[in-house]
mmCIF file of C-alpha atoms and ligand atoms in Angstrom:
data_model
loop_
_atom_site.group_PDB
_atom_site.id
_atom_site.type_symbol
_atom_site.label_atom_id
_atom_site.label_comp_id
_atom_site.label_asym_id
_atom_site.label_seq_id
_atom_site.Cartn_x
_atom_site.Cartn_y
_atom_site.Cartn_z
ATOM 1 C CA MET A 1 44.926 -94.009 53.543
ATOM 2 C CA SER A 2 42.453 -94.490 56.327
ATOM 3 C CA SER A 3 41.105 -91.504 58.187
ATOM 4 C CA LYS A 4 42.934 -92.628 61.365
ATOM 5 C CA ASP A 5 46.312 -92.388 59.643
ATOM 6 C CA GLN A 6 45.392 -89.017 58.261
ATOM 7 C CA TYR A 7 44.820 -87.565 61.675
ATOM 8 C CA LYS A 8 47.801 -89.263 63.339
ATOM 9 C CA HIS A 9 49.786 -86.498 65.006
ATOM 10 C CA GLU A 10 53.573 -86.784 65.257
ATOM 11 C CA PRO A 11 54.835 -84.937 68.396
ATOM 12 C CA SER A 12 57.082 -82.022 67.532
ATOM 13 C CA TYR A 13 60.616 -81.647 68.942
ATOM 14 C CA GLU A 14 59.314 -78.976 71.308
ATOM 15 C CA GLU A 15 56.567 -81.243 72.633
ATOM 16 C CA ARG A 16 59.002 -84.138 73.147
ATOM 17 C CA ARG A 17 61.411 -81.911 75.089
ATOM 18 C CA VAL A 18 58.659 -80.734 77.404
ATOM 19 C CA THR A 19 57.459 -84.304 77.991
ATOM 20 C CA THR A 20 60.995 -85.472 78.890
ATOM 21 C CA GLY A 21 61.496 -82.474 81.120
ATOM 22 C CA CYS A 22 58.231 -83.143 82.864
ATOM 23 C CA CYS A 23 59.270 -86.770 83.345
ATOM 24 C CA GLY A 24 62.311 -85.370 85.105
ATOM 25 C CA CYS A 25 60.185 -83.228 87.426
ATOM 26 C CA ILE A 26 58.089 -86.266 88.321
ATOM 27 C CA TRP A 27 60.977 -88.700 88.656
ATOM 28 C CA THR A 28 63.356 -86.629 90.768
ATOM 29 C CA PRO A 29 61.064 -86.465 93.826
ATOM 30 C CA ILE A 30 60.144 -90.125 93.398
ATOM 31 C CA LEU A 31 63.817 -91.107 93.352
ATOM 32 C CA THR A 32 64.500 -88.904 96.365
ATOM 33 C CA ALA A 33 61.596 -90.485 98.223
ATOM 34 C CA CYS A 34 62.869 -93.927 97.219
ATOM 35 C CA GLY A 35 66.319 -93.038 98.506
ATOM 36 C CA ILE A 36 64.977 -91.896 101.871
ATOM 37 C CA PHE A 37 62.771 -94.986 102.090
ATOM 38 C CA CYS A 38 65.712 -97.278 101.303
ATOM 39 C CA CYS A 39 67.825 -95.459 103.896
ATOM 40 C CA LEU A 40 65.114 -95.936 106.508
ATOM 41 C CA ILE A 41 64.885 -99.628 105.663
ATOM 42 C CA VAL A 42 68.652 -100.050 105.960
ATOM 43 C CA ILE A 43 68.641 -98.208 109.308
ATOM 44 C CA ALA A 44 65.768 -100.383 110.516
ATOM 45 C CA ILE A 45 67.589 -103.544 109.467
ATOM 46 C CA VAL A 46 70.750 -102.414 111.270
ATOM 47 C CA ILE A 47 68.801 -101.620 114.454
ATOM 48 C CA LEU A 48 66.930 -104.930 114.352
ATOM 49 C CA SER A 49 70.183 -106.839 113.742
ATOM 50 C CA VAL A 50 71.823 -105.181 116.733
ATOM 51 C CA ILE A 51 68.840 -106.023 118.955
ATOM 52 C CA LEU A 52 68.816 -109.587 117.640
ATOM 53 C CA GLY A 53 72.557 -109.867 118.282
ATOM 54 C CA VAL A 54 72.167 -108.593 121.863
ATOM 55 C CA ASN A 55 69.313 -111.051 122.408
ATOM 56 C CA VAL A 56 71.049 -114.084 120.981
ATOM 57 C CA ASN A 57 74.164 -113.264 122.988
ATOM 58 C CA ALA A 58 72.208 -112.828 126.244
ATOM 59 C CA CYS A 59 70.308 -116.057 125.634
ATOM 60 C CA GLY A 60 73.466 -117.961 124.786
ATOM 61 C CA LYS A 61 74.995 -116.797 128.078
ATOM 62 C CA LEU A 62 71.965 -117.987 130.032
ATOM 63 C CA SER A 63 73.206 -121.588 129.924
ATOM 64 C CA GLN A 64 76.539 -120.447 131.406
ATOM 65 C CA THR A 65 75.135 -118.136 134.055
ATOM 66 C CA VAL A 66 72.351 -120.383 135.322
ATOM 67 C CA ASP A 67 72.807 -123.843 136.821
ATOM 68 C CA ILE A 68 69.719 -125.450 135.404
ATOM 69 C CA ASN A 69 70.284 -128.637 137.402
ATOM 70 C CA ALA A 70 69.719 -126.605 140.560
ATOM 71 C CA VAL A 71 66.215 -125.693 139.413
ATOM 72 C CA THR A 72 63.407 -127.755 140.970
ATOM 73 C CA PRO A 73 61.745 -129.650 138.123
ATOM 74 C CA SER A 74 58.050 -129.848 137.330
ATOM 75 C CA VAL A 75 57.288 -133.539 136.973
ATOM 76 C CA TYR A 76 54.622 -135.125 134.776
ATOM 77 C CA THR A 77 53.753 -138.805 134.703
ATOM 78 C CA PHE A 78 51.608 -140.529 132.135
ATOM 79 C CA ASP A 79 50.761 -143.913 130.711
ATOM 80 C CA PRO A 80 52.413 -144.258 127.273
ATOM 81 C CA ASN A 81 49.609 -146.563 126.119
ATOM 82 C CA THR A 82 47.200 -143.649 126.574
ATOM 83 C CA PHE A 83 49.656 -141.039 125.320
ATOM 84 C CA PRO A 84 52.132 -142.610 122.896
ATOM 85 C CA ASN A 85 52.956 -139.119 121.585
ATOM 86 C CA PHE A 86 54.915 -136.619 123.630
ATOM 87 C CA ASN A 87 55.078 -133.072 122.377
ATOM 88 C CA PHE A 88 57.251 -130.389 123.974
ATOM 89 C CA ILE A 89 56.808 -126.884 122.617
ATOM 90 C CA SER A 90 58.767 -123.845 123.661
ATOM 91 C CA PHE A 91 59.111 -121.503 120.711
ATOM 92 C CA ASN A 92 55.800 -119.822 121.452
ATOM 93 C CA SER A 93 57.318 -118.517 124.630
ATOM 94 C CA ILE A 94 59.768 -116.320 122.813
ATOM 95 C CA LEU A 95 63.436 -116.527 122.375
ATOM 96 C CA THR A 96 63.747 -119.829 124.034
ATOM 97 C CA LYS A 97 67.379 -120.630 124.060
ATOM 98 C CA THR A 98 67.411 -123.987 122.351
ATOM 99 C CA GLY A 99 67.019 -126.411 125.200
ATOM 100 C CA GLN A 100 67.558 -130.127 125.448
ATOM 101 C CA ILE A 101 65.342 -133.153 125.748
ATOM 102 C CA TYR A 102 67.151 -136.133 127.269
ATOM 103 C CA VAL A 103 65.625 -139.540 126.719
ATOM 104 C CA THR A 104 66.603 -142.390 129.035
ATOM 105 C CA GLN A 105 65.154 -145.698 130.126
ATOM 106 C CA SER A 106 64.019 -146.503 133.629
ATOM 107 C CA ASN A 107 66.139 -149.079 135.444
ATOM 108 C CA SER A 108 63.110 -150.418 137.266
ATOM 109 C CA THR A 109 60.849 -153.042 135.708
ATOM 110 C CA ASN A 110 58.072 -151.673 137.972
ATOM 111 C CA ASP A 111 57.872 -148.406 136.070
ATOM 112 C CA LYS A 112 55.115 -148.591 133.472
ATOM 113 C CA ASN A 113 54.631 -144.857 132.971
ATOM 114 C CA VAL A 114 56.666 -142.203 131.256
ATOM 115 C CA THR A 115 58.068 -139.549 133.574
ATOM 116 C CA VAL A 116 58.885 -136.120 132.211
ATOM 117 C CA SER A 117 60.809 -133.620 134.333
ATOM 118 C CA VAL A 118 60.985 -130.063 133.053
ATOM 119 C CA ARG A 119 63.492 -127.563 134.388
ATOM 120 C CA VAL A 120 63.217 -124.016 133.174
ATOM 121 C CA ALA A 121 65.456 -121.012 133.660
ATOM 122 C CA ALA A 122 64.545 -117.631 132.243
ATOM 123 C CA THR A 123 65.808 -114.086 132.209
ATOM 124 C CA LYS A 124 62.514 -113.024 133.789
ATOM 125 C CA ASP A 125 61.284 -116.267 135.291
ATOM 126 C CA GLU A 126 58.273 -114.825 137.107
ATOM 127 C CA THR A 127 56.389 -114.775 133.819
ATOM 128 C CA THR A 128 57.197 -118.328 132.765
ATOM 129 C CA SER A 129 54.746 -121.135 133.201
ATOM 130 C CA ILE A 130 54.481 -124.729 132.057
ATOM 131 C CA LYS A 131 51.237 -125.867 130.530
ATOM 132 C CA GLU A 132 50.146 -129.505 130.316
ATOM 133 C CA GLU A 133 47.484 -130.581 127.838
ATOM 134 C CA ASN A 134 46.030 -133.877 126.667
ATOM 135 C CA ILE A 135 45.144 -133.739 122.996
ATOM 136 C CA ASP A 136 43.841 -137.117 121.833
ATOM 137 C CA SER A 137 46.803 -139.470 122.183
ATOM 138 C CA THR A 138 49.285 -136.627 122.646
ATOM 139 C CA LYS A 139 50.664 -135.395 125.943
ATOM 140 C CA LYS A 140 51.604 -131.842 125.146
ATOM 141 C CA ILE A 141 53.756 -129.756 127.440
ATOM 142 C CA SER A 142 54.418 -126.151 126.493
ATOM 143 C CA LEU A 143 56.436 -123.361 128.009
ATOM 144 C CA GLU A 144 54.455 -120.179 128.128
ATOM 145 C CA ARG A 145 55.255 -116.589 128.866
ATOM 146 C CA ALA A 146 52.511 -114.374 130.145
ATOM 147 C CA ASP A 147 52.972 -111.225 128.136
ATOM 148 C CA THR A 148 54.407 -111.990 124.725
ATOM 149 C CA PHE A 149 53.394 -112.583 121.171
ATOM 150 C CA LYS A 150 52.230 -116.064 120.424
ATOM 151 C CA GLY A 151 51.774 -118.401 117.509
ATOM 152 C CA ALA A 152 52.667 -116.981 114.111
ATOM 153 C CA LEU A 153 53.896 -113.726 115.678
ATOM 154 C CA ALA A 154 56.176 -115.444 118.168
ATOM 155 C CA TRP A 155 59.309 -114.419 116.245
ATOM 156 C CA ILE A 156 58.680 -110.773 117.242
ATOM 157 C CA GLY A 157 59.861 -111.809 120.686
ATOM 158 C CA TYR A 158 63.342 -112.185 119.252
ATOM 159 C CA LEU A 159 63.374 -108.400 119.069
ATOM 160 C CA SER A 160 62.248 -107.598 122.596
ATOM 161 C CA LEU A 161 64.470 -105.538 124.874
ATOM 162 C CA PRO A 162 65.513 -106.438 127.491
ATOM 163 C CA PRO A 163 66.051 -109.953 126.092
ATOM 164 C CA ARG A 164 63.600 -112.590 127.161
ATOM 165 C CA CYS A 165 65.193 -115.984 127.073
ATOM 166 C CA ILE A 166 64.178 -119.354 128.362
ATOM 167 C CA LEU A 167 66.428 -122.335 128.804
ATOM 168 C CA ALA A 168 64.744 -125.700 129.082
ATOM 169 C CA LYS A 169 66.054 -129.038 130.252
ATOM 170 C CA VAL A 170 63.582 -131.841 129.794
ATOM 171 C CA GLU A 171 64.234 -135.370 130.991
ATOM 172 C CA VAL A 172 62.057 -138.095 129.587
ATOM 173 C CA VAL A 173 62.339 -141.439 131.370
ATOM 174 C CA LEU A 174 60.717 -144.224 129.389
ATOM 175 C CA PRO A 175 59.589 -147.491 130.961
ATOM 176 C CA GLN A 176 61.235 -150.689 129.744
ATOM 177 C CA THR A 177 58.156 -151.497 127.688
ATOM 178 C CA ILE A 178 56.783 -148.874 125.332
ATOM 179 C CA PRO A 179 53.951 -148.919 122.762
ATOM 180 C CA SER A 180 54.687 -150.231 119.286
ATOM 181 C CA VAL A 181 55.060 -146.644 118.051
ATOM 182 C CA THR A 182 56.156 -143.834 120.365
ATOM 183 C CA THR A 183 56.666 -140.255 119.231
ATOM 184 C CA ILE A 184 58.794 -137.495 120.698
ATOM 185 C CA ASP A 185 58.202 -134.222 118.960
ATOM 186 C CA THR A 186 59.576 -130.755 119.712
ATOM 187 C CA ASP A 187 60.249 -127.411 118.047
ATOM 188 C CA VAL A 188 63.471 -125.678 119.056
ATOM 189 C CA ASN A 189 65.214 -128.237 121.206
ATOM 190 C CA ASP A 190 67.913 -130.863 120.825
ATOM 191 C CA ILE A 191 66.950 -134.472 121.452
ATOM 192 C CA ILE A 192 69.513 -136.709 123.134
ATOM 193 C CA PHE A 193 69.044 -140.443 123.558
ATOM 194 C CA TYR A 194 71.032 -142.267 126.203
ATOM 195 C CA ALA A 195 71.871 -145.962 126.238
ATOM 196 C CA ASN A 196 69.036 -148.238 127.354
ATOM 197 C CA SER A 197 69.885 -151.421 129.233
ATOM 198 C CA VAL A 198 66.824 -153.292 127.900
ATOM 199 C CA PRO A 199 66.671 -152.990 124.081
ATOM 200 C CA TYR A 200 63.341 -151.927 122.629
ATOM 201 C CA SER A 201 61.906 -153.897 119.733
ATOM 202 C CA SER A 202 59.291 -151.247 118.959
ATOM 203 C CA GLN A 203 59.551 -147.962 117.080
ATOM 204 C CA ILE A 204 60.392 -144.431 118.188
ATOM 205 C CA ASN A 205 59.891 -141.383 116.001
ATOM 206 C CA ALA A 206 61.835 -138.338 117.161
ATOM 207 C CA LYS A 207 61.374 -134.989 115.493
ATOM 208 C CA THR A 208 62.664 -131.494 116.116
ATOM 209 C CA VAL A 209 62.434 -128.457 113.877
ATOM 210 C CA ASN A 210 65.488 -126.591 115.016
ATOM 211 C CA GLY A 211 67.852 -128.742 117.021
ATOM 212 C CA GLU A 212 70.352 -131.561 116.901
ATOM 213 C CA ILE A 213 69.683 -135.213 117.531
ATOM 214 C CA ASP A 214 72.289 -137.275 119.383
ATOM 215 C CA VAL A 215 71.916 -140.983 119.884
ATOM 216 C CA ASN A 216 74.231 -142.606 122.414
ATOM 217 C CA ASN A 217 74.115 -146.384 121.999
ATOM 218 C CA PHE A 218 70.362 -146.449 121.937
ATOM 219 C CA ALA A 219 68.966 -149.905 121.089
ATOM 220 C CA ILE A 220 65.654 -149.939 119.239
ATOM 221 C CA GLY A 221 63.887 -151.992 116.554
ATOM 222 C CA SER A 222 62.880 -149.015 114.412
ATOM 223 C CA LEU A 223 63.931 -145.409 114.672
ATOM 224 C CA THR A 224 62.968 -142.301 112.747
ATOM 225 C CA LEU A 225 65.044 -139.182 113.351
ATOM 226 C CA ASN A 226 64.006 -135.958 111.748
ATOM 227 C CA THR A 227 65.235 -132.393 112.099
ATOM 228 C CA ASN A 228 64.928 -129.475 109.707
ATOM 229 C CA ASN A 229 67.928 -127.647 110.968
ATOM 230 C CA GLY A 230 70.619 -129.522 112.882
ATOM 231 C CA GLY A 231 72.950 -132.485 112.743
ATOM 232 C CA ILE A 232 72.204 -136.104 113.589
ATOM 233 C CA LYS A 233 74.916 -138.203 115.149
ATOM 234 C CA GLY A 234 75.748 -141.129 117.393
ATOM 235 C CA SER A 235 75.263 -144.874 117.640
ATOM 236 C CA VAL A 236 72.104 -146.848 117.062
ATOM 237 C CA SER A 237 71.862 -150.573 117.706
ATOM 238 C CA GLY A 238 69.250 -153.293 117.482
ATOM 239 C CA ILE A 239 67.667 -152.099 114.250
ATOM 240 C CA ILE A 240 65.227 -154.791 113.101
ATOM 241 C CA ASN A 241 62.909 -153.013 110.676
ATOM 242 C CA GLU A 242 63.718 -149.470 109.774
ATOM 243 C CA LEU A 243 66.110 -146.624 110.452
ATOM 244 C CA VAL A 244 65.311 -143.260 108.897
ATOM 245 C CA ALA A 245 67.451 -140.175 109.491
ATOM 246 C CA THR A 246 66.617 -136.917 107.735
ATOM 247 C CA THR A 247 67.892 -133.379 108.039
ATOM 248 C CA ASP A 248 67.817 -130.442 105.655
ATOM 249 C CA ASN A 249 70.747 -128.659 107.131
ATOM 250 C CA GLY A 250 73.406 -130.464 109.167
ATOM 251 C CA GLY A 251 75.702 -133.455 108.935
ATOM 252 C CA ILE A 252 74.669 -137.021 109.637
ATOM 253 C CA GLN A 253 77.164 -139.282 111.316
ATOM 254 C CA LEU A 254 75.901 -142.602 112.602
ATOM 255 C CA ASN A 255 77.234 -145.947 113.713
ATOM 256 C CA VAL A 256 74.509 -148.452 113.044
ATOM 257 C CA LEU A 257 74.245 -152.010 114.320
ATOM 258 C CA VAL A 258 71.523 -153.928 112.561
ATOM 259 C CA SER A 259 70.031 -156.692 114.721
ATOM 260 C CA SER A 260 70.985 -160.245 113.845
ATOM 261 C CA ASN A 261 67.209 -160.909 113.862
ATOM 262 C CA ALA A 262 66.580 -158.444 111.062
ATOM 263 C CA THR A 263 65.351 -160.188 107.913
ATOM 264 C CA ASN A 264 64.560 -157.193 105.771
ATOM 265 C CA PRO A 265 65.938 -154.028 107.344
ATOM 266 C CA LYS A 266 65.363 -150.766 105.536
ATOM 267 C CA ILE A 267 67.714 -147.877 106.119
ATOM 268 C CA GLU A 268 67.107 -144.483 104.649
ATOM 269 C CA ILE A 269 69.429 -141.542 105.255
ATOM 270 C CA THR A 270 68.752 -138.166 103.661
ATOM 271 C CA ASN A 271 70.525 -134.915 104.062
ATOM 272 C CA SER A 272 70.195 -131.958 101.745
ATOM 273 C CA PHE A 273 73.312 -129.974 102.372
ATOM 274 C CA SER A 274 76.017 -131.762 104.340
ATOM 275 C CA ASP A 275 78.151 -134.838 104.612
ATOM 276 C CA ILE A 276 76.898 -138.244 105.636
ATOM 277 C CA GLN A 277 79.048 -140.801 107.407
ATOM 278 C CA LEU A 278 77.730 -144.288 108.178
ATOM 279 C CA ASN A 279 79.512 -147.192 109.826
ATOM 280 C CA PHE A 280 77.835 -150.578 109.943
ATOM 281 C CA ASN A 281 80.501 -152.685 111.623
ATOM 282 C CA SER A 282 79.632 -155.595 109.296
ATOM 283 C CA SER A 283 76.028 -155.698 110.488
ATOM 284 C CA PHE A 284 74.174 -154.638 107.362
ATOM 285 C CA SER A 285 73.276 -157.161 104.682
ATOM 286 C CA GLY A 286 71.444 -156.298 101.478
ATOM 287 C CA SER A 287 71.570 -153.905 98.567
ATOM 288 C CA TYR A 288 72.670 -150.303 98.717
ATOM 289 C CA ASP A 289 72.082 -147.250 96.583
ATOM 290 C CA VAL A 290 74.023 -144.115 97.471
ATOM 291 C CA ASN A 291 73.820 -140.755 95.669
ATOM 292 C CA THR A 292 75.114 -137.217 95.971
ATOM 293 C CA ASP A 293 74.629 -134.324 93.544
ATOM 294 C CA PHE A 294 77.740 -132.388 94.534
ATOM 295 C CA GLY A 295 80.354 -134.426 96.344
ATOM 296 C CA ASN A 296 81.883 -137.861 96.384
ATOM 297 C CA VAL A 297 80.554 -141.240 97.415
ATOM 298 C CA ASN A 298 82.926 -143.644 99.077
ATOM 299 C CA VAL A 299 81.833 -147.183 99.971
ATOM 300 C CA VAL A 300 84.205 -149.468 101.842
ATOM 301 C CA ASN A 301 83.840 -153.281 101.899
ATOM 302 C CA PRO A 302 80.938 -153.952 99.495
ATOM 303 C CA SER A 303 80.510 -157.553 98.275
ATOM 304 C CA SER A 304 79.669 -156.500 94.744
ATOM 305 C CA GLU A 305 79.214 -153.232 92.887
ATOM 306 C CA THR A 306 76.739 -152.598 90.066
ATOM 307 C CA ILE A 307 77.330 -148.853 89.760
ATOM 308 C CA ASN A 308 80.618 -147.307 90.762
ATOM 309 C CA GLU A 309 80.695 -143.616 89.885
ATOM 310 C CA ASP A 310 82.028 -140.668 91.854
ATOM 311 C CA LYS A 311 78.530 -139.448 92.713
ATOM 312 C CA LYS A 312 76.589 -142.701 92.636
ATOM 313 C CA LYS A 313 77.325 -146.146 93.904
ATOM 314 C CA SER A 314 75.138 -149.193 94.228
ATOM 315 C CA GLY A 315 75.683 -152.854 94.848
ATOM 316 C CA LYS A 316 75.313 -155.504 97.501
ATOM 317 C CA VAL A 317 76.831 -156.456 100.764
ATOM 318 C CA GLY A 318 76.129 -159.891 102.209
ATOM 319 C CA ASP A 319 73.282 -162.015 100.905
ATOM 320 C CA LYS A 320 70.204 -160.796 102.794
ATOM 321 C CA ASN A 321 67.284 -158.612 101.701
ATOM 322 C CA GLY A 322 68.031 -155.331 103.404
ATOM 323 C CA THR A 323 67.959 -152.032 101.515
ATOM 324 C CA LEU A 324 70.065 -149.008 102.220
ATOM 325 C CA THR A 325 69.424 -145.723 100.448
ATOM 326 C CA VAL A 326 71.543 -142.687 101.193
ATOM 327 C CA ASN A 327 71.125 -139.302 99.542
ATOM 328 C CA THR A 328 72.559 -135.842 99.892
ATOM 329 C CA LYS A 329 72.572 -132.862 97.564
ATOM 330 C CA ASN A 330 75.678 -131.111 98.606
ATOM 331 C CA GLY A 331 78.236 -133.180 100.448
ATOM 332 C CA ASN A 332 80.284 -136.354 100.588
ATOM 333 C CA ILE A 333 78.946 -139.729 101.634
ATOM 334 C CA ASN A 334 81.220 -142.242 103.307
ATOM 335 C CA ILE A 335 79.970 -145.700 104.163
ATOM 336 C CA THR A 336 81.828 -148.549 105.783
ATOM 337 C CA PHE A 337 80.110 -151.932 105.809
HETATM 338 C C1 LIG B 1 50.528 -143.960 135.464
HETATM 339 O O1 LIG B 1 50.018 -142.639 135.338
HETATM 340 C C2 LIG B 1 48.625 -142.571 135.479
HETATM 341 C C3 LIG B 1 48.206 -141.154 135.130
HETATM 342 O O2 LIG B 1 49.001 -140.231 135.751
HETATM 343 C C4 LIG B 1 48.255 -142.966 136.897
HETATM 344 O O3 LIG B 1 46.853 -142.906 137.051
HETATM 345 C C5 LIG B 1 48.734 -144.381 137.138
HETATM 346 O O4 LIG B 1 48.505 -144.748 138.475
HETATM 347 C C6 LIG B 1 50.207 -144.506 136.846
HETATM 348 N N1 LIG B 1 50.579 -145.913 136.876
HETATM 349 C C7 LIG B 1 51.667 -146.339 137.522
HETATM 350 C C8 LIG B 1 51.932 -147.811 137.461
HETATM 351 O O5 LIG B 1 52.427 -145.569 138.083
HETATM 352 C C1 LIG B 2 70.041 -146.506 134.978
HETATM 353 O O1 LIG B 2 71.316 -146.991 135.367
HETATM 354 C C2 LIG B 2 72.393 -146.428 134.648
HETATM 355 C C3 LIG B 2 73.660 -147.151 135.051
HETATM 356 O O2 LIG B 2 73.747 -147.227 136.446
HETATM 357 C C4 LIG B 2 72.465 -144.934 134.903
HETATM 358 O O3 LIG B 2 73.519 -144.358 134.169
HETATM 359 C C5 LIG B 2 71.153 -144.312 134.464
HETATM 360 O O4 LIG B 2 71.151 -142.927 134.779
HETATM 361 C C6 LIG B 2 69.982 -144.987 135.153
HETATM 362 N N1 LIG B 2 68.766 -144.500 134.543
HETATM 363 C C7 LIG B 2 67.843 -143.818 135.229
HETATM 364 C C8 LIG B 2 66.650 -143.373 134.474
HETATM 365 O O5 LIG B 2 67.964 -143.560 136.415
HETATM 366 C C1 LIG B 3 81.468 -149.436 115.077
HETATM 367 O O1 LIG B 3 82.871 -149.359 115.021
HETATM 368 C C2 LIG B 3 83.378 -148.094 115.374
HETATM 369 C C3 LIG B 3 84.858 -148.086 115.119
HETATM 370 O O2 LIG B 3 85.342 -149.360 114.855
HETATM 371 C C4 LIG B 3 83.057 -147.838 116.838
HETATM 372 O O3 LIG B 3 83.548 -146.567 117.206
HETATM 373 C C5 LIG B 3 81.541 -147.840 116.993
HETATM 374 O O4 LIG B 3 81.198 -147.680 118.344
HETATM 375 C C6 LIG B 3 80.948 -149.121 116.465
HETATM 376 N N1 LIG B 3 79.517 -148.970 116.439
HETATM 377 C C7 LIG B 3 78.681 -149.788 116.987
HETATM 378 C C8 LIG B 3 77.231 -149.464 116.840
HETATM 379 O O5 LIG B 3 79.038 -150.776 117.602
HETATM 380 C C1 LIG B 4 66.093 -161.917 118.406
HETATM 381 O O1 LIG B 4 64.811 -162.501 118.607
HETATM 382 C C2 LIG B 4 64.756 -163.309 119.761
HETATM 383 C C3 LIG B 4 63.409 -163.973 119.815
HETATM 384 O O2 LIG B 4 62.608 -163.596 118.763
HETATM 385 C C4 LIG B 4 65.013 -162.453 120.983
HETATM 386 O O3 LIG B 4 64.957 -163.243 122.155
HETATM 387 C C5 LIG B 4 66.357 -161.791 120.870
HETATM 388 O O4 LIG B 4 66.532 -160.880 121.933
HETATM 389 C C6 LIG B 4 66.471 -161.033 119.571
HETATM 390 N N1 LIG B 4 67.822 -160.564 119.395
HETATM 391 C C7 LIG B 4 68.100 -159.339 119.047
HETATM 392 C C8 LIG B 4 69.550 -159.010 118.887
HETATM 393 O O5 LIG B 4 67.238 -158.500 118.845
HETATM 394 C C1 LIG B 5 64.741 -162.564 100.419
HETATM 395 O O1 LIG B 5 63.762 -162.485 99.407
HETATM 396 C C2 LIG B 5 63.587 -163.684 98.691
HETATM 397 C C3 LIG B 5 62.582 -163.462 97.566
HETATM 398 O O2 LIG B 5 62.388 -162.125 97.329
HETATM 399 C C4 LIG B 5 63.101 -164.778 99.624
HETATM 400 O O3 LIG B 5 62.954 -165.993 98.940
HETATM 401 C C5 LIG B 5 64.086 -164.924 100.754
HETATM 402 O O4 LIG B 5 63.574 -165.826 101.729
HETATM 403 C C6 LIG B 5 64.345 -163.593 101.433
HETATM 404 N N1 LIG B 5 65.424 -163.755 102.405
HETATM 405 C C7 LIG B 5 65.364 -163.224 103.591
HETATM 406 C C8 LIG B 5 66.559 -163.474 104.466
HETATM 407 O O5 LIG B 5 64.417 -162.565 103.994
#
């Protein structure tokens, strides 16, 4: 036996009882404090939710109560060769009701510049201002409020009472000739493309964080559509090189016309959590590879199939070199060639 073992002291019943009892005296106030703390947190969450609800409701009503078309726009004009990137930011200005960016094409061959008209309506419009900045090749236009949190703390504005909402309507008129790559980038706004009478052969990249993207018969050589939170839908024509549509949260529904000039078109559609529907009206030619993790894949009119499973289909349509990849995690994919 070592000396350590010799002196090892087993606690008596009495000692154990006291220890447990003492644990009780320590734990009861801690649990009580925890309970009160939890209660306070729940109350705080309820209060914040009510405020948020009031705010979202007031901001949603803004588009019904204000005629934004009656607002005099602020107009900005710039050369797209100097500023191929257009950035419209409004989240910083607090509880911006998701506004819209409308993209159209000028009907005049004389127009060489981009024209951006910004209409803004707000619950307290005296504090709203529009800021224009040139950052390298980016024309940045931001909505600003004078007295609110900014940047990383902007979300606190969602909790302000009375509600502070801004509604934005932005019209972007593109000239008939644009740079080889043009970018339209925004944070909490929808982007809507209208039909252009002169098809573009260049590329447009459109990106929003929290908004939908609608494409109404827009004709463009390459198009990249990206939103984190919102659907993508409409008709795209004239695709020569590449069409990319990506969303994390929202359906994708597109009619796509690939240009007859396209030799090697690449089409990539990705959606994490919803359905994807693509119609090609016989215009796509090449191989396809379509996958979903949870859902069904349905491909109509392929020329040949190499894989034909519920969740994965691949094969060819026509005899050209195009590639089509379509992926979603949680939804059905329907494709008609
Ligand atoms: C285009 O915009 C720039 C900058 O605002 C201006 O200097 C130029 O005159 C405009 N060009 C045309 C053709 O309107
Ligand atoms: C160009 O003309 C079409 C058809 O008349 C019209 O719908 C569209 O609004 C016009 N575009 C612009 C930028 O004025
Ligand atoms: C493709 O066909 C559908 C239905 O037949 C039609 O609604 C759609 O406009 C067509 N899309 C294009 C890009 O022509
Ligand atoms: C195909 O290319 C020719 C010349 O390269 C052009 O004139 C024509 O507009 C293009 N057609 C389409 C549908 O893009
Ligand atoms: C497709 O690719 C093959 C070789 O990879 C090439 O010989 C052929 O010309 C291409 N066809 C088209 C239409 O690009």
